[in-house]
CSV table of C-alpha atoms and ligand atoms in Angstrom, one decimal:
chain,number,residue,atom,x,y,z
A,1,UNK,CA,12.8,0.9,25.5
A,2,UNK,CA,12.1,0.8,21.8
A,3,UNK,CA,9.4,2.8,20.2
A,4,UNK,CA,6.9,1.4,17.6
A,5,UNK,CA,4.6,3.4,15.4
A,6,UNK,CA,1.4,1.5,14.5
A,7,UNK,CA,-1.1,2.8,12.0
A,8,UNK,CA,-4.7,1.4,11.7
A,9,UNK,CA,-6.6,2.0,8.5
A,10,UNK,CA,-10.3,2.9,8.3
A,11,UNK,CA,-11.5,-0.7,7.9
A,12,UNK,CA,-9.6,-1.7,11.0
A,13,UNK,CA,-11.6,0.8,13.1
A,14,UNK,CA,-14.9,0.7,11.2
A,15,UNK,CA,-17.0,0.0,14.3
A,16,UNK,CA,-16.8,-0.2,18.1
A,17,UNK,CA,-15.9,-3.8,18.2
A,18,UNK,CA,-13.0,-3.3,15.8
A,19,UNK,CA,-11.9,-0.3,17.8
A,20,UNK,CA,-11.9,-2.4,20.9
A,21,UNK,CA,-9.9,-5.1,19.1
A,22,UNK,CA,-7.4,-2.5,18.0
A,23,UNK,CA,-7.2,-1.2,21.6
A,24,UNK,CA,-6.4,-4.7,22.9
A,25,UNK,CA,-3.6,-5.1,20.3
A,26,UNK,CA,-2.1,-1.8,21.4
A,27,UNK,CA,-2.3,-2.7,25.1
A,28,UNK,CA,-0.5,-5.9,24.3
A,29,UNK,CA,2.3,-4.1,22.4
A,30,UNK,CA,2.7,-1.7,25.2
A,31,UNK,CA,2.8,-4.5,27.8
A,32,UNK,CA,5.5,-6.2,25.8
A,33,UNK,CA,7.6,-3.3,26.8
A,34,UNK,CA,7.4,-0.9,23.9
A,35,UNK,CA,6.5,2.7,23.7
A,36,UNK,CA,3.6,3.0,21.3
A,37,UNK,CA,2.5,5.9,19.0
A,38,UNK,CA,-0.6,5.1,17.1
A,39,UNK,CA,-1.9,6.7,14.0
A,40,UNK,CA,-5.5,6.2,13.0
A,41,UNK,CA,-7.6,6.8,9.9
A,42,UNK,CA,-11.2,7.9,10.0
A,43,UNK,CA,-13.8,5.2,10.7
A,44,UNK,CA,-14.7,3.0,7.7
A,45,UNK,CA,-15.9,5.1,4.8
A,46,UNK,CA,-16.2,8.3,6.8
A,47,UNK,CA,-14.0,10.4,4.5
A,48,UNK,CA,-15.9,9.3,1.4
A,49,UNK,CA,-19.2,10.1,3.2
A,50,UNK,CA,-17.9,13.6,4.2
A,51,UNK,CA,-16.8,14.3,0.6
A,52,UNK,CA,-20.2,13.2,-0.6
A,53,UNK,CA,-21.9,15.6,1.7
A,54,UNK,CA,-20.0,18.5,0.4
A,55,UNK,CA,-20.6,17.4,-3.2
A,56,UNK,CA,-24.3,17.4,-2.5
A,57,UNK,CA,-23.9,21.2,-2.2
A,58,UNK,CA,-21.4,21.9,-4.9
A,59,UNK,CA,-19.1,20.0,-7.4
A,60,UNK,CA,-16.3,22.4,-6.5
A,61,UNK,CA,-16.1,23.0,-2.8
A,62,UNK,CA,-13.5,25.3,-1.4
A,63,UNK,CA,-10.3,23.3,-0.6
A,64,UNK,CA,-9.6,25.0,2.7
A,65,UNK,CA,-13.1,24.1,3.9
A,66,UNK,CA,-12.7,20.6,2.6
A,67,UNK,CA,-9.7,20.2,4.9
A,68,UNK,CA,-11.7,21.5,7.8
A,69,UNK,CA,-14.4,19.0,7.0
A,70,UNK,CA,-12.2,15.9,6.3
A,71,UNK,CA,-9.9,16.4,9.3
A,72,UNK,CA,-12.9,15.8,11.6
A,73,UNK,CA,-13.1,12.1,10.5
A,74,UNK,CA,-9.8,11.3,12.2
A,75,UNK,CA,-10.6,13.3,15.2
A,76,UNK,CA,-13.5,10.9,15.9
A,77,UNK,CA,-11.4,7.8,15.6
A,78,UNK,CA,-8.5,9.0,17.8
A,79,UNK,CA,-10.7,10.0,20.6
A,80,UNK,CA,-12.8,6.7,20.5
A,81,UNK,CA,-9.6,4.7,20.5
A,82,UNK,CA,-8.2,6.6,23.4
A,83,UNK,CA,-11.4,6.0,25.3
A,84,UNK,CA,-11.2,2.2,24.5
A,85,UNK,CA,-7.6,2.0,25.7
A,86,UNK,CA,-8.3,3.9,28.9
A,87,UNK,CA,-11.3,1.5,29.4
A,88,UNK,CA,-8.8,-1.4,29.4
A,89,UNK,CA,-6.9,0.4,32.3
A,90,UNK,CA,-4.1,1.8,30.3
A,91,UNK,CA,-3.1,5.5,30.0
A,92,UNK,CA,-3.7,6.9,26.5
A,93,UNK,CA,-4.1,10.4,25.0
A,94,UNK,CA,-5.3,11.5,21.6
A,95,UNK,CA,-4.1,14.4,19.6
A,96,UNK,CA,-4.9,16.0,16.2
A,97,UNK,CA,-2.1,16.4,13.7
A,98,UNK,CA,-1.9,20.2,14.4
A,99,UNK,CA,-1.7,19.6,18.1
A,100,UNK,CA,1.4,17.5,17.7
A,101,UNK,CA,3.2,19.9,15.4
A,102,UNK,CA,2.8,18.2,12.0
A,103,UNK,CA,3.7,21.2,9.9
A,104,UNK,CA,2.8,21.1,6.2
A,105,UNK,CA,2.9,23.4,3.2
A,106,UNK,CA,-0.1,25.4,2.1
A,107,UNK,CA,-1.5,23.1,-0.5
A,108,UNK,CA,-4.9,22.2,0.8
A,109,UNK,CA,-6.2,18.6,0.2
A,110,UNK,CA,-2.7,17.5,-0.9
A,111,UNK,CA,-0.3,19.1,1.5
A,112,UNK,CA,3.2,17.8,2.1
A,113,UNK,CA,4.8,17.4,5.5
A,114,UNK,CA,7.6,19.9,6.0
A,115,UNK,CA,8.4,19.3,9.7
A,116,UNK,CA,7.3,17.4,12.7
A,117,UNK,CA,7.8,18.9,16.2
A,118,UNK,CA,7.8,15.8,18.5
A,119,UNK,CA,8.0,17.6,21.9
A,120,UNK,CA,4.4,17.0,22.8
A,121,UNK,CA,4.5,13.4,21.8
A,122,UNK,CA,7.8,12.8,23.7
A,123,UNK,CA,6.4,14.4,26.8
A,124,UNK,CA,3.3,12.2,26.7
A,125,UNK,CA,5.4,9.1,26.1
A,126,UNK,CA,7.5,10.1,29.1
A,127,UNK,CA,4.4,10.1,31.2
A,128,UNK,CA,3.8,6.5,30.1
A,129,UNK,CA,0.9,7.3,27.8
A,130,UNK,CA,0.0,5.5,24.6
A,131,UNK,CA,-0.1,8.4,22.2
A,132,UNK,CA,-2.7,8.4,19.5
A,133,UNK,CA,-2.4,10.8,16.6
A,134,UNK,CA,-5.0,11.6,13.9
A,135,UNK,CA,-3.7,10.6,10.5
A,136,UNK,CA,-3.9,12.5,7.3
A,137,UNK,CA,-3.7,16.0,8.7
A,138,UNK,CA,-1.4,18.8,9.8
A,139,UNK,CA,-1.3,22.6,9.9
A,140,UNK,CA,0.5,25.3,8.0
A,141,UNK,CA,2.8,27.8,9.8
A,142,UNK,CA,-0.2,30.1,9.6
A,143,UNK,CA,-2.2,27.6,11.7
A,144,UNK,CA,-4.5,26.5,8.8
A,145,UNK,CA,-5.6,22.9,8.9
A,146,UNK,CA,-4.5,20.8,6.0
A,147,UNK,CA,-4.9,17.2,4.8
A,148,UNK,CA,-2.3,15.1,3.1
A,149,UNK,CA,-4.2,13.5,0.2
A,150,UNK,CA,-6.3,10.4,0.2
A,151,UNK,CA,-4.8,7.5,2.1
A,152,UNK,CA,-2.4,10.0,3.8
A,153,UNK,CA,-2.5,8.4,7.2
A,154,UNK,CA,0.2,6.0,6.0
A,155,UNK,CA,2.3,9.1,5.5
A,156,UNK,CA,1.6,10.5,8.9
A,157,UNK,CA,2.7,7.1,10.4
A,158,UNK,CA,6.0,6.9,8.4
A,159,UNK,CA,6.8,10.5,9.0
A,160,UNK,CA,6.3,10.1,12.8
A,161,UNK,CA,8.3,6.9,12.8
A,162,UNK,CA,11.2,8.8,11.2
A,163,UNK,CA,10.9,11.9,13.4
A,164,UNK,CA,10.7,9.8,16.6
A,165,UNK,CA,13.5,7.4,15.5
A,166,UNK,CA,11.1,4.5,15.9
A,167,UNK,CA,12.3,0.9,15.6
A,168,UNK,CA,9.9,0.4,12.7
A,169,UNK,CA,6.4,1.4,11.5
A,170,UNK,CA,3.5,-1.1,11.4
A,171,UNK,CA,0.7,-0.5,9.0
A,172,UNK,CA,-2.5,-2.5,10.0
A,173,UNK,CA,-5.0,-3.2,7.3
A,174,UNK,CA,-7.6,-5.8,6.3
A,175,UNK,CA,-5.3,-8.0,4.3
A,176,UNK,CA,-2.4,-10.2,5.5
A,177,UNK,CA,0.3,-8.2,3.7
A,178,UNK,CA,1.4,-7.6,0.2
A,179,UNK,CA,0.8,-10.4,-2.3
A,180,UNK,CA,2.5,-11.6,-5.4
A,181,UNK,CA,-0.6,-10.6,-7.3
A,182,UNK,CA,-4.1,-9.4,-6.3
A,183,UNK,CA,-5.7,-12.5,-4.7
A,184,UNK,CA,-9.0,-11.6,-6.2
A,185,UNK,CA,-7.5,-12.1,-9.7
A,186,UNK,CA,-5.0,-14.8,-8.8
A,187,UNK,CA,-6.5,-17.1,-6.1
A,188,UNK,CA,-3.2,-18.8,-5.4
A,189,UNK,CA,-1.2,-15.6,-5.0
A,190,UNK,CA,1.3,-15.8,-2.1
A,191,UNK,CA,2.0,-13.3,0.6
A,192,UNK,CA,5.4,-11.8,0.2
A,193,UNK,CA,7.6,-11.9,3.4
A,194,UNK,CA,10.1,-9.2,2.5
A,195,UNK,CA,10.2,-6.7,-0.4
A,196,UNK,CA,12.1,-3.5,-1.3
A,197,UNK,CA,10.9,0.0,-1.3
A,198,UNK,CA,11.5,0.3,-5.0
A,199,UNK,CA,9.4,-2.8,-5.8
A,200,UNK,CA,6.5,-1.5,-3.8
A,201,UNK,CA,6.7,1.9,-5.5
A,202,UNK,CA,6.7,0.2,-8.9
A,203,UNK,CA,3.8,-2.1,-7.9
A,204,UNK,CA,1.8,0.8,-6.6
A,205,UNK,CA,2.3,2.9,-9.7
A,206,UNK,CA,1.3,-0.2,-11.8
A,207,UNK,CA,-2.1,-0.5,-10.3
A,208,UNK,CA,-1.5,-2.8,-7.3
A,209,UNK,CA,-3.5,-1.4,-4.4
A,210,UNK,CA,-0.8,-1.6,-1.8
A,211,UNK,CA,0.4,1.3,0.2
A,212,UNK,CA,0.2,5.1,-0.2
A,213,UNK,CA,3.2,5.8,-2.5
A,214,UNK,CA,4.6,8.9,-0.9
A,215,UNK,CA,4.7,7.2,2.4
A,216,UNK,CA,6.9,4.5,0.9
A,217,UNK,CA,9.1,7.2,-0.7
A,218,UNK,CA,9.6,8.8,2.8
A,219,UNK,CA,10.2,5.3,4.2
A,220,UNK,CA,12.9,4.8,1.6
A,221,UNK,CA,14.5,8.2,2.0
A,222,UNK,CA,14.9,7.8,5.8
A,223,UNK,CA,15.3,4.0,5.9
A,224,UNK,CA,12.2,3.3,8.0
A,225,UNK,CA,11.3,-0.4,8.0
A,226,UNK,CA,7.6,-0.8,7.3
A,227,UNK,CA,5.5,-3.9,8.2
A,228,UNK,CA,2.1,-4.3,6.4
A,229,UNK,CA,-0.1,-6.5,8.6
A,230,UNK,CA,-3.6,-7.7,9.2
A,231,UNK,CA,-5.3,-6.0,12.2
A,232,UNK,CA,-7.7,-9.0,12.5
A,233,UNK,CA,-5.0,-11.5,13.6
A,234,UNK,CA,-1.4,-12.1,14.4
A,235,UNK,CA,1.1,-12.7,11.6
A,236,UNK,CA,4.3,-11.2,10.5
A,237,UNK,CA,2.8,-9.6,7.4
A,238,UNK,CA,5.1,-8.1,4.8
A,239,UNK,CA,8.3,-6.2,5.6
A,240,UNK,CA,9.2,-3.3,3.2
A,241,UNK,CA,12.8,-2.5,3.6
A,242,UNK,CA,15.9,-1.5,1.8
A,243,UNK,CA,17.2,-3.8,-0.9
A,244,UNK,CA,19.4,-6.6,0.0
A,245,UNK,CA,21.6,-8.9,-2.1
A,246,UNK,CA,19.3,-11.8,-1.2
A,247,UNK,CA,16.3,-10.2,-2.8
A,248,UNK,CA,18.0,-10.4,-6.2
A,249,UNK,CA,17.7,-14.2,-6.1
A,250,UNK,CA,14.0,-13.7,-6.8
A,251,UNK,CA,13.6,-12.5,-10.4
A,252,UNK,CA,10.0,-11.5,-10.2
A,253,UNK,CA,8.4,-10.4,-6.9
A,254,UNK,CA,5.0,-9.4,-8.1
A,255,UNK,CA,2.6,-9.1,-11.1
A,256,UNK,CA,0.2,-6.3,-11.5
A,257,UNK,CA,-2.7,-5.6,-13.7
A,258,UNK,CA,-3.9,-2.1,-14.5
A,259,UNK,CA,-7.2,-1.5,-16.4
A,260,UNK,CA,-7.3,2.3,-16.0
A,261,UNK,CA,-5.4,3.3,-19.1
A,262,UNK,CA,-6.4,4.0,-22.7
A,263,UNK,CA,-4.2,4.0,-25.8
A,264,UNK,CA,-4.1,7.0,-28.2
A,265,UNK,CA,-2.4,6.7,-31.6
A,266,UNK,CA,-1.5,9.5,-34.0
A,267,UNK,CA,-0.9,8.2,-37.5
A,268,UNK,CA,1.4,9.6,-40.2
A,269,UNK,CA,3.3,12.0,-37.9
A,270,UNK,CA,6.1,13.9,-39.9
A,271,UNK,CA,9.4,12.3,-38.9
A,272,UNK,CA,11.5,15.3,-38.0
A,273,UNK,CA,13.0,17.0,-34.9
A,274,UNK,CA,10.6,18.8,-32.6
A,275,UNK,CA,7.5,17.0,-33.4
A,276,UNK,CA,7.3,14.7,-30.4
A,277,UNK,CA,8.3,17.6,-28.2
A,278,UNK,CA,5.3,19.7,-29.5
A,279,UNK,CA,2.8,16.9,-28.9
A,280,UNK,CA,3.9,16.1,-25.4
A,281,UNK,CA,4.4,19.7,-24.4
A,282,UNK,CA,0.7,20.4,-25.3
A,283,UNK,CA,-0.4,17.4,-23.2
A,284,UNK,CA,1.8,18.5,-20.3
A,285,UNK,CA,0.4,22.0,-20.5
A,286,UNK,CA,-3.1,20.5,-20.2
A,287,UNK,CA,-1.9,18.6,-17.1
A,288,UNK,CA,-2.5,15.2,-18.7
A,289,UNK,CA,-0.4,12.3,-17.4
A,290,UNK,CA,1.3,10.2,-20.1
A,291,UNK,CA,2.5,6.7,-19.3
A,292,UNK,CA,3.9,4.5,-22.1
A,293,UNK,CA,5.0,6.0,-25.4
A,294,UNK,CA,5.9,4.1,-28.6
A,295,UNK,CA,7.4,5.5,-31.7
A,296,UNK,CA,9.4,3.8,-34.4
A,297,UNK,CA,11.5,5.2,-37.3
A,298,UNK,CA,10.0,4.0,-40.5
A,299,UNK,CA,11.3,3.8,-44.1
A,300,UNK,CA,9.1,6.7,-45.1
A,301,UNK,CA,9.1,10.2,-43.8
A,302,UNK,CA,6.2,9.5,-41.6
A,303,UNK,CA,5.8,7.6,-38.3
A,304,UNK,CA,3.0,6.6,-35.9
A,305,UNK,CA,3.1,7.5,-32.3
A,306,UNK,CA,1.1,5.7,-29.6
A,307,UNK,CA,0.9,6.5,-26.0
A,308,UNK,CA,-1.3,5.7,-23.0
A,309,UNK,CA,-3.2,8.1,-20.7
A,310,UNK,CA,-5.6,7.4,-17.8
A,311,UNK,CA,-9.1,6.7,-19.0
A,312,UNK,CA,-10.5,9.4,-16.8
A,313,UNK,CA,-8.3,12.0,-18.6
A,314,UNK,CA,-9.0,10.7,-22.1
A,315,UNK,CA,-11.9,13.1,-22.5
A,316,UNK,CA,-9.6,16.0,-21.9
A,317,UNK,CA,-6.7,14.6,-23.8
A,318,UNK,CA,-8.5,13.9,-27.2
A,319,UNK,CA,-9.2,17.5,-28.2
A,320,UNK,CA,-5.7,18.5,-27.3
A,321,UNK,CA,-4.2,15.6,-29.4
A,322,UNK,CA,-6.5,16.3,-32.3
A,323,UNK,CA,-5.6,20.0,-32.3
A,324,UNK,CA,-1.8,19.4,-32.1
A,325,UNK,CA,-2.0,16.6,-34.7
A,326,UNK,CA,-3.6,19.0,-37.2
A,327,UNK,CA,-1.0,21.7,-36.4
A,328,UNK,CA,1.9,19.4,-37.2
A,329,UNK,CA,0.4,18.0,-40.3
A,330,UNK,CA,-0.2,14.5,-38.9
A,331,UNK,CA,-2.9,12.1,-40.0
A,332,UNK,CA,-5.8,10.4,-38.2
A,333,UNK,CA,-6.0,10.2,-34.3
A,334,UNK,CA,-7.6,7.1,-32.7
A,335,UNK,CA,-8.1,6.0,-29.2
A,336,UNK,CA,-8.7,2.6,-27.7
A,337,UNK,CA,-10.1,2.1,-24.2
A,338,UNK,CA,-10.2,-1.6,-24.5
A,339,UNK,CA,-6.7,-2.3,-23.2
A,340,UNK,CA,-5.1,-3.7,-20.1
A,341,UNK,CA,-1.6,-3.3,-18.9
A,342,UNK,CA,0.2,-6.2,-17.3
A,343,UNK,CA,3.5,-5.8,-15.5
A,344,UNK,CA,6.1,-7.8,-13.7
A,345,UNK,CA,8.3,-6.3,-11.1
A,346,UNK,CA,11.5,-7.5,-9.4
A,347,UNK,CA,14.9,-6.2,-8.3
A,348,UNK,CA,16.3,-9.6,-9.5
A,349,UNK,CA,15.8,-8.3,-13.1
A,350,UNK,CA,19.0,-6.2,-12.6
A,351,UNK,CA,21.1,-9.3,-12.5
A,352,UNK,CA,19.0,-11.9,-14.4
A,353,UNK,CA,18.3,-12.0,-18.1
A,354,UNK,CA,15.5,-13.6,-20.1
A,355,UNK,CA,12.7,-12.3,-18.0
A,356,UNK,CA,11.0,-10.4,-20.9
A,357,UNK,CA,11.1,-13.5,-23.1
A,358,UNK,CA,9.5,-15.6,-20.4
A,359,UNK,CA,6.8,-13.1,-19.9
A,360,UNK,CA,6.1,-12.9,-23.7
A,361,UNK,CA,6.1,-16.7,-23.9
A,362,UNK,CA,3.5,-16.9,-21.2
A,363,UNK,CA,1.3,-14.5,-23.1
A,364,UNK,CA,1.9,-16.4,-26.4
A,365,UNK,CA,0.7,-19.6,-24.8
A,366,UNK,CA,-2.6,-18.0,-24.1
A,367,UNK,CA,-2.6,-16.4,-27.6
A,368,UNK,CA,-2.7,-12.9,-26.2
A,369,UNK,CA,-1.3,-10.3,-28.5
A,370,UNK,CA,1.1,-7.6,-27.2
A,371,UNK,CA,0.4,-4.1,-28.4
A,372,UNK,CA,3.0,-2.1,-26.5
A,373,UNK,CA,6.0,-2.9,-24.3
A,374,UNK,CA,8.0,-0.8,-21.9
A,375,UNK,CA,10.7,-1.7,-19.5
A,376,UNK,CA,12.7,-0.1,-16.6
A,377,UNK,CA,15.5,-1.6,-14.6
A,378,UNK,CA,13.1,-3.6,-12.4
A,379,UNK,CA,9.9,-3.7,-14.4
A,380,UNK,CA,8.5,-5.0,-17.7
A,381,UNK,CA,5.0,-3.8,-18.8
A,382,UNK,CA,2.9,-5.0,-21.8
A,383,UNK,CA,-0.2,-3.4,-23.1
A,384,UNK,CA,-2.6,-6.2,-24.2
A,385,UNK,CA,-6.1,-6.4,-25.5
A,386,UNK,CA,-8.7,-5.5,-22.8
A,387,UNK,CA,-10.7,-8.4,-21.3
A,388,UNK,CA,-7.6,-10.7,-21.3
A,389,UNK,CA,-6.0,-9.3,-18.2
A,390,UNK,CA,-7.2,-12.0,-15.8
A,391,UNK,CA,-6.0,-14.8,-18.0
A,392,UNK,CA,-2.7,-13.0,-18.6
A,393,UNK,CA,-1.9,-12.3,-15.0
A,394,UNK,CA,-2.6,-15.9,-14.0
A,395,UNK,CA,-0.4,-17.3,-16.7
A,396,UNK,CA,2.5,-15.0,-16.0
A,397,UNK,CA,2.1,-15.6,-12.2
A,398,UNK,CA,2.5,-19.3,-12.9
A,399,UNK,CA,5.4,-18.8,-15.3
A,400,UNK,CA,7.5,-17.2,-12.6
A,401,UNK,CA,6.6,-19.8,-10.0
A,402,UNK,CA,4.9,-17.3,-7.7
A,403,UNK,CA,2.0,-19.5,-6.6
A,404,UNK,CA,1.6,-21.0,-3.2
A,405,UNK,CA,4.0,-23.9,-2.7
B,1,LIG,N1,-9.2,9.0,5.9
B,1,LIG,C1,-8.4,9.4,4.9
B,1,LIG,C2,-8.8,8.7,3.6
B,1,LIG,O1,-9.8,7.9,3.6
B,1,LIG,C3,-7.0,9.1,5.1
B,1,LIG,C4,-6.6,7.6,5.2
B,1,LIG,O2,-7.5,6.8,5.3
B,1,LIG,O3,-5.4,7.3,5.3
B,1,LIG,O4,-8.3,9.0,2.6
B,2,LIG,MG1,-9.9,6.0,4.8
């Protein structure tokens, strides 16, 4: 008998009707002859609501207590789901993360899973139970409750699939799978049938709201096939799996738009060794994430350096940049929040050339200026003027023939 791990997100269990619908789907899977382990998120916006409650008391609540608080959300959903399955006449039992031996490190609110002791789950499966596990939580070796970071139920599911040697992991959500672009921006975006772990990781980092990144990394590391499906109806969804030769035939798998970054430019930076190191060391010390960086050697002894940071870190970044610019004898520092980053991703880029020029051509057709460019083996990103993102993503999506046939 093969084992399947299914994970249902908060929107799939937002109310009693949806919990009952999920229960019916689980019963069907079990009746089809599979062992089923289910991971559930907290109902609807429960986690946000709990955070909001704590924030009404203080902006900086103690992290251990936040884990105590947030872990209750999932305890509600697992028990309700077990009740719903039992009501359909099937054996089911719910567990918290700590109860089933999900052991994490000590970093409250962003703990990492160190080990999973599957004995208790195996035993319950042996008794013919549907096993329901609270997502997003675990415990330290000192028995402290921890949570895995927002969206962490995906990680619980993939980690359990790995530890239990499941056939695959199914992630149920409120969309039909992963799309070639965000359908709200590109109405004729197409659902992707199969995609590689690396492409999903790139797309997630580029602003596509797909899956929790660390769970995809774990899936990749241990080769766990992951299906992303809609819990509201049947459908194959999108399979995330290891790269195959056939995937290379498709040059671009997806297009993503990110509006969360701002561009910082330092003018007239002395062009000598150690300068860039100094600037970026200061930013790293201040825990500020840098994305794209551009610098070019000029004819003079000065150069301009531009880089992007997240908008919500810009306020912390600017004083650091101003200070270091002064100390190295650079000129003016400017920032621009009115930018968008548009990216294309595809493993096919490894073996096909001319992708960048097609992307630039599409932008040129719409008279959109490119301000920065960066590339990796399977990705090309361009920073463009803010407000043109929607136009850009549609044109590029069309250029690569990604629309519905
Ligand atoms: N309930 C948690 C959150 O909202 C975990 C999850 O949904 O995966 O972040
Ligand atoms: Mg949630």
